[in-house]
């Protein structure tokens, strides 16, 4: 089921749906953008090989966002 932004706002206002923290900018036409955290890991770019296999070591780069 897809809910419109109008329906999402109504559910939140009637306390039938709760998200915290929630800003108005997170409510989109048919969804709510969720923020899962500020610390992420991404695969480090490897110029040697474009293929990732399970038998070789994988290195990650840590990214910390200032936004919450």
Short mmCIF file of C-alpha atoms in Angstrom, two decimals:
data_model
loop_
_atom_site.label_atom_id
_atom_site.label_comp_id
_atom_site.label_asym_id
_atom_site.label_seq_id
_atom_site.Cartn_x
_atom_site.Cartn_y
_atom_site.Cartn_z
CA UNK A 1 0.00 0.00 0.00
CA UNK A 2 1.31 3.45 -0.91
CA UNK A 3 0.23 6.34 1.30
CA UNK A 4 0.11 9.93 0.11
CA UNK A 5 1.83 12.72 1.99
CA UNK A 6 -1.60 13.96 3.07
CA UNK A 7 -2.43 10.55 4.56
CA UNK A 8 0.99 10.30 6.22
CA UNK A 9 0.53 13.72 7.86
CA UNK A 10 -2.96 12.74 9.06
CA UNK A 11 -1.69 9.49 10.58
CA UNK A 12 1.12 11.34 12.34
CA UNK A 13 -1.22 14.09 13.60
CA UNK A 14 -3.70 11.49 14.94
CA UNK A 15 -0.77 9.64 16.58
CA UNK A 16 -1.54 6.49 14.57
CA UNK A 17 2.02 6.64 13.25
CA UNK A 18 5.03 7.84 15.20
CA UNK A 19 8.50 8.70 13.94
CA UNK A 20 11.10 10.54 15.97
CA UNK A 21 12.87 12.72 15.16
CA UNK A 22 10.88 13.85 12.13
CA UNK A 23 11.12 17.07 10.16
CA UNK A 24 8.67 18.40 7.60
CA UNK A 25 11.34 18.06 4.88
CA UNK A 26 11.43 14.27 5.40
CA UNK A 27 7.80 13.84 4.31
CA UNK A 28 7.72 13.26 0.55
CA UNK A 29 4.75 12.82 -1.87
CA UNK A 30 4.46 9.06 -1.19
CA UNK A 31 7.10 8.30 1.44
CA UNK A 32 9.05 9.46 4.45
CA UNK A 33 12.83 9.78 4.19
CA UNK A 34 14.42 7.99 7.14
CA UNK A 35 17.77 8.85 8.64
CA UNK A 36 19.50 5.77 9.93
CA UNK A 37 22.63 7.36 11.35
CA UNK A 38 25.64 9.52 10.71
CA UNK A 39 28.35 6.84 10.42
CA UNK A 40 28.66 4.79 7.23
CA UNK A 41 31.14 2.40 5.66
CA UNK A 42 31.76 2.25 1.93
CA UNK A 43 34.03 0.00 -0.08
CA UNK A 44 37.38 1.62 -0.72
CA UNK A 45 37.97 2.21 -4.42
CA UNK A 46 40.27 -0.34 -5.94
CA UNK A 47 41.94 0.62 -9.20
CA UNK A 48 43.36 -2.91 -9.60
CA UNK A 49 40.16 -4.83 -9.95
CA UNK A 50 36.49 -4.00 -10.48
CA UNK A 51 35.42 -7.39 -9.12
CA UNK A 52 34.93 -8.07 -5.40
CA UNK A 53 35.33 -11.69 -4.36
CA UNK A 54 34.83 -13.40 -1.01
CA UNK A 55 38.32 -14.91 -1.03
CA UNK A 56 40.14 -11.55 -0.97
CA UNK A 57 40.31 -8.96 1.78
CA UNK A 58 37.96 -6.03 1.47
CA UNK A 59 38.86 -2.59 2.78
CA UNK A 60 36.37 0.03 3.81
CA UNK A 61 36.38 3.77 4.13
CA UNK A 62 34.59 5.32 7.11
CA UNK A 63 32.34 8.32 6.45
CA UNK A 64 30.84 10.44 9.21
CA UNK A 65 28.14 12.90 8.26
CA UNK A 66 27.62 16.11 10.21
CA UNK A 67 23.86 16.06 9.55
CA UNK A 68 21.54 14.11 11.81
#
